[in-house]
CSV table of C-alpha atoms in Angstrom, one decimal:
chain,number,residue,atom,x,y,z
A,1,GLN,CA,3.1,-10.5,-0.3
A,2,LEU,CA,4.0,-7.0,-1.4
A,3,GLN,CA,3.2,-4.2,1.0
A,4,LEU,CA,3.2,-0.5,0.2
A,5,GLN,CA,3.2,2.5,2.6
A,6,GLU,CA,2.8,6.1,1.5
A,7,SER,CA,4.3,8.9,3.5
A,8,GLY,CA,4.8,12.6,3.3
A,9,PRO,CA,3.5,16.0,4.4
A,10,GLY,CA,-0.2,16.1,4.9
A,11,LEU,CA,-0.3,19.9,4.2
A,12,VAL,CA,1.3,21.7,1.3
A,13,LYS,CA,1.0,25.4,0.4
A,14,PRO,CA,-0.3,26.5,-3.0
A,15,SER,CA,2.4,26.8,-5.7
A,16,GLU,CA,4.8,24.6,-3.8
A,17,THR,CA,5.8,21.0,-4.7
A,18,LEU,CA,4.1,18.0,-3.2
A,19,SER,CA,6.5,15.2,-2.4
A,20,LEU,CA,5.5,11.7,-1.4
A,21,THR,CA,7.3,8.5,-0.8
A,22,CYS,CA,6.1,4.9,-1.1
A,23,THR,CA,8.1,2.4,0.9
A,24,VAL,CA,7.9,-1.1,-0.4
A,25,SER,CA,8.3,-4.3,1.6
A,26,GLY,CA,8.0,-7.9,0.7
A,27,GLY,CA,9.7,-7.4,-2.7
A,28,SER,CA,12.4,-5.4,-4.5
A,29,ILE,CA,11.4,-2.4,-6.6
A,30,SER,CA,14.1,-3.4,-9.1
A,31,SER,CA,12.3,-6.6,-9.8
A,32,SER,CA,10.9,-7.0,-13.3
A,33,SER,CA,7.8,-8.5,-11.8
A,34,TYR,CA,6.4,-5.2,-10.8
A,35,TYR,CA,5.7,-1.8,-12.1
A,36,TRP,CA,4.8,1.2,-10.0
A,37,GLY,CA,2.1,3.8,-10.1
A,38,TRP,CA,0.5,6.7,-8.3
A,39,ILE,CA,-3.3,7.2,-8.2
A,40,ARG,CA,-5.2,9.9,-6.4
A,41,GLN,CA,-8.7,10.4,-5.2
A,42,PRO,CA,-10.1,13.9,-4.4
A,43,PRO,CA,-12.5,14.0,-1.4
A,44,GLY,CA,-15.8,12.5,-2.4
A,45,LYS,CA,-14.7,11.8,-6.0
A,46,GLY,CA,-13.3,9.0,-8.1
A,47,LEU,CA,-9.9,7.6,-8.9
A,48,GLU,CA,-7.5,9.4,-11.1
A,49,TRP,CA,-4.3,7.9,-12.5
A,50,ILE,CA,-1.3,10.1,-12.0
A,51,GLY,CA,1.5,8.1,-13.6
A,52,SER,CA,3.4,4.8,-13.8
A,53,MET,CA,7.0,3.7,-13.9
A,54,TYR,CA,8.3,0.4,-15.2
A,55,TYR,CA,11.3,-1.4,-13.9
A,56,SER,CA,13.0,-0.6,-17.2
A,57,GLY,CA,12.8,3.1,-16.3
A,58,SER,CA,10.1,4.0,-18.7
A,59,THR,CA,7.5,6.4,-17.3
A,60,TYR,CA,4.0,7.3,-18.4
A,61,TYR,CA,2.1,10.3,-17.0
A,62,ASN,CA,-1.4,11.5,-17.1
A,63,PRO,CA,-1.4,14.1,-19.9
A,64,SER,CA,-3.3,16.5,-17.7
A,65,LEU,CA,-0.6,16.4,-15.1
A,66,LYS,CA,2.5,15.6,-17.2
A,67,SER,CA,4.1,19.0,-17.0
A,68,ARG,CA,4.1,18.9,-13.2
A,69,VAL,CA,4.7,15.2,-12.3
A,70,THR,CA,7.9,13.2,-11.7
A,71,ILE,CA,7.9,9.6,-10.6
A,72,SER,CA,11.2,8.0,-9.6
A,73,LEU,CA,12.7,4.9,-8.0
A,74,ASP,CA,15.2,4.8,-5.1
A,75,MET,CA,16.7,1.3,-5.3
A,76,SER,CA,18.9,1.8,-2.2
A,77,LYS,CA,15.8,2.5,-0.1
A,78,ASN,CA,13.3,0.4,-2.0
A,79,GLN,CA,11.1,3.4,-2.4
A,80,VAL,CA,9.0,5.0,-5.1
A,81,SER,CA,8.6,8.7,-5.1
A,82,LEU,CA,6.1,11.2,-6.5
A,83,LYS,CA,6.7,14.9,-7.0
A,84,LEU,CA,3.9,17.2,-8.2
A,85,SER,CA,4.9,20.8,-8.6
A,86,SER,CA,2.9,24.1,-8.6
A,87,VAL,CA,0.1,22.6,-6.6
A,88,THR,CA,-3.3,24.2,-6.2
A,89,ALA,CA,-6.4,23.3,-4.1
A,90,ALA,CA,-7.5,21.0,-6.9
A,91,ASP,CA,-4.6,18.7,-6.1
A,92,THR,CA,-6.1,18.0,-2.6
A,93,ALA,CA,-6.6,14.3,-2.5
A,94,VAL,CA,-5.8,11.0,-1.0
A,95,TYR,CA,-2.7,9.8,-2.9
A,96,PHE,CA,-2.2,6.0,-3.4
A,97,CYS,CA,0.9,4.1,-4.4
A,98,ALA,CA,0.1,1.0,-6.4
A,99,SER,CA,2.0,-1.9,-8.0
A,100,GLY,CA,1.6,-4.9,-10.2
A,101,ASN,CA,0.6,-5.4,-13.8
A,102,TRP,CA,-3.0,-4.4,-13.0
A,103,PHE,CA,-2.5,-2.3,-9.8
A,104,ASP,CA,-2.7,-5.6,-7.8
A,105,TYR,CA,-1.2,-4.0,-4.7
A,106,TRP,CA,-2.2,-0.7,-3.1
A,107,GLY,CA,-0.9,1.3,-0.2
A,108,GLN,CA,-3.4,2.6,2.4
A,109,GLY,CA,-3.2,6.1,0.9
A,110,THR,CA,-2.2,9.4,2.4
A,111,LEU,CA,-4.3,12.6,2.4
A,112,VAL,CA,-2.6,15.7,1.1
A,113,THR,CA,-4.3,19.0,1.6
A,114,VAL,CA,-3.2,22.0,-0.4
A,115,SER,CA,-3.9,25.2,1.6
A,116,SER,CA,-2.1,28.3,2.8
B,1,GLN,CA,-15.8,14.0,-16.7
B,2,SER,CA,-14.4,10.5,-16.9
B,3,VAL,CA,-13.2,8.9,-20.1
B,4,LEU,CA,-15.1,5.7,-19.1
B,5,THR,CA,-18.8,6.0,-18.2
B,6,GLN,CA,-20.3,4.1,-15.3
B,7,PRO,CA,-23.7,4.5,-13.7
B,8,PRO,CA,-23.2,6.6,-10.5
B,9,SER,CA,-25.3,4.1,-8.4
B,10,ALA,CA,-26.7,0.6,-8.3
B,11,SER,CA,-28.6,-1.3,-5.8
B,12,GLY,CA,-30.0,-4.7,-5.0
B,13,THR,CA,-31.3,-6.9,-2.2
B,14,PRO,CA,-29.4,-9.8,-0.6
B,15,GLY,CA,-29.2,-12.7,-2.9
B,16,GLN,CA,-30.0,-10.7,-6.1
B,17,ARG,CA,-27.8,-10.4,-9.1
B,18,VAL,CA,-26.5,-6.9,-10.0
B,19,THR,CA,-24.6,-5.7,-13.0
B,20,ILE,CA,-22.5,-2.6,-13.4
B,21,SER,CA,-21.6,-1.3,-16.8
B,22,CYS,CA,-18.6,0.5,-18.1
B,23,SER,CA,-18.7,2.3,-21.4
B,24,GLY,CA,-15.7,3.5,-23.4
B,25,SER,CA,-14.4,3.9,-26.9
B,26,SER,CA,-12.2,2.2,-29.5
B,27,SER,CA,-9.1,3.8,-28.1
B,28,ASN,CA,-9.6,2.3,-24.6
B,29,ILE,CA,-12.0,-0.6,-23.9
B,30,GLY,CA,-12.2,-1.4,-27.6
B,31,SER,CA,-8.6,-2.3,-27.8
B,32,ASN,CA,-7.4,-3.1,-24.3
B,33,ILE,CA,-8.3,-5.3,-21.3
B,34,VAL,CA,-10.5,-4.0,-18.5
B,35,ASN,CA,-9.9,-4.3,-14.8
B,36,TRP,CA,-12.3,-3.7,-11.9
B,37,TYR,CA,-11.6,-2.4,-8.4
B,38,GLN,CA,-13.7,-2.5,-5.3
B,39,GLU,CA,-13.3,0.3,-2.8
B,40,VAL,CA,-14.9,0.0,0.6
B,41,PRO,CA,-15.2,3.4,2.2
B,42,GLY,CA,-12.2,4.2,4.3
B,43,THR,CA,-10.0,1.5,2.7
B,44,ALA,CA,-7.8,1.3,-0.3
B,45,PRO,CA,-9.1,0.1,-3.6
B,46,LYS,CA,-8.8,-3.7,-4.2
B,47,LEU,CA,-8.3,-5.4,-7.5
B,48,LEU,CA,-11.5,-7.4,-8.1
B,49,MET,CA,-11.2,-8.5,-11.7
B,50,TYR,CA,-8.3,-8.3,-14.2
B,51,ARG,CA,-8.0,-8.9,-17.9
B,52,ASN,CA,-11.7,-8.6,-18.4
B,53,ASN,CA,-12.8,-11.7,-16.5
B,54,GLN,CA,-10.0,-13.1,-14.4
B,55,ARG,CA,-10.5,-13.1,-10.6
B,56,PRO,CA,-7.4,-12.7,-8.3
B,57,SER,CA,-6.9,-15.3,-5.7
B,58,GLY,CA,-9.4,-14.8,-2.9
B,59,VAL,CA,-12.2,-13.1,-4.9
B,60,PRO,CA,-15.4,-15.1,-4.7
B,61,ASP,CA,-16.8,-16.6,-7.9
B,62,ARG,CA,-19.9,-14.6,-7.3
B,63,PHE,CA,-18.0,-11.9,-9.1
B,64,SER,CA,-17.7,-12.1,-12.9
B,65,GLY,CA,-16.6,-9.8,-15.6
B,66,SER,CA,-17.1,-9.5,-19.3
B,67,LYS,CA,-16.2,-7.3,-22.3
B,68,SER,CA,-17.9,-6.7,-25.6
B,69,GLY,CA,-16.7,-4.1,-28.1
B,70,THR,CA,-16.3,-0.8,-26.3
B,71,SER,CA,-18.2,-1.8,-23.2
B,72,ALA,CA,-17.5,-4.0,-20.2
B,73,SER,CA,-19.5,-5.1,-17.2
B,74,LEU,CA,-19.1,-6.5,-13.8
B,75,ALA,CA,-21.8,-8.9,-12.4
B,76,ILE,CA,-22.3,-9.8,-8.8
B,77,SER,CA,-24.6,-12.7,-8.0
B,78,GLY,CA,-25.8,-13.8,-4.6
B,79,LEU,CA,-25.5,-10.2,-3.4
B,80,GLN,CA,-24.2,-9.8,0.2
B,81,SER,CA,-24.2,-6.9,2.5
B,82,GLU,CA,-20.4,-6.9,2.5
B,83,ASP,CA,-20.5,-6.2,-1.3
B,84,GLU,CA,-21.6,-2.6,-0.5
B,85,ALA,CA,-18.8,-0.5,-1.9
B,86,ASP,CA,-17.7,1.7,-4.8
B,87,TYR,CA,-16.7,-0.1,-8.0
B,88,TYR,CA,-14.4,1.3,-10.6
B,89,CYS,CA,-13.5,0.0,-14.1
B,90,ALA,CA,-10.1,0.9,-15.6
B,91,THR,CA,-8.3,0.3,-18.8
B,92,TRP,CA,-5.4,1.7,-20.9
B,93,ASP,CA,-6.2,4.4,-23.4
B,94,ASP,CA,-4.1,4.3,-26.5
B,95,SER,CA,-4.8,7.9,-27.4
B,96,LEU,CA,-4.0,9.3,-24.0
B,97,ASN,CA,-1.2,6.8,-23.5
B,98,GLY,CA,-2.2,6.2,-20.0
B,99,TRP,CA,-4.6,4.5,-17.6
B,100,VAL,CA,-8.2,5.8,-17.4
B,101,PHE,CA,-10.8,5.0,-14.7
B,102,GLY,CA,-14.5,5.1,-14.8
B,103,GLY,CA,-16.3,7.6,-12.5
B,104,GLY,CA,-17.2,4.8,-10.1
B,105,THR,CA,-20.5,3.1,-9.2
B,106,LYS,CA,-21.8,3.2,-5.6
B,107,LEU,CA,-23.4,-0.2,-4.9
B,108,THR,CA,-26.0,-0.2,-2.1
B,109,VAL,CA,-27.3,-3.5,-0.7
B,110,LEU,CA,-30.8,-2.8,0.5
């Protein structure tokens, strides 16, 4: 059973870069069985897809965030990373790492607050 | 404003049947599969239905999904108190070249 755990700073200053890591256990991120995604949920609001990365290396990003987002895989650490640059208060949200063809597996999520 | 439209709320009494709708367009629901997620407050979303009407292992058969044209729906029969949660539909959008979610429906079991 795949397990995902997000980690990273809970507080980021405006204009800085948000960096999160998703540590995967129970499977290899290099496996063709999975693809990886990040989804966020602002407080009291719905889910928003940020982007996805396939085992082949192909990436897809939400058009509204594309200019600021980078998703990458660290095979040596079995981790998936998310970087979101030039953050504002609107980027305050719980950030989830998810995997599987249909986002079958989810991490517990991590709250990131953007504030000075 | 979500690309997929869901009613913000739904409710029912124990044992009743409730349906949650999800409306989209030809570039998303009209040409791709729909998945549904259940989010109990304070926990991560859980895949409830995939490929329109397929239940992952462990999901009770009280839950069913369907799709017709540019709309999809999730039905819950024999409503139970543990079904109280937020429900989201999601699909791929060919125009946006990405996944889109509905705004979510808060289900209350009265």
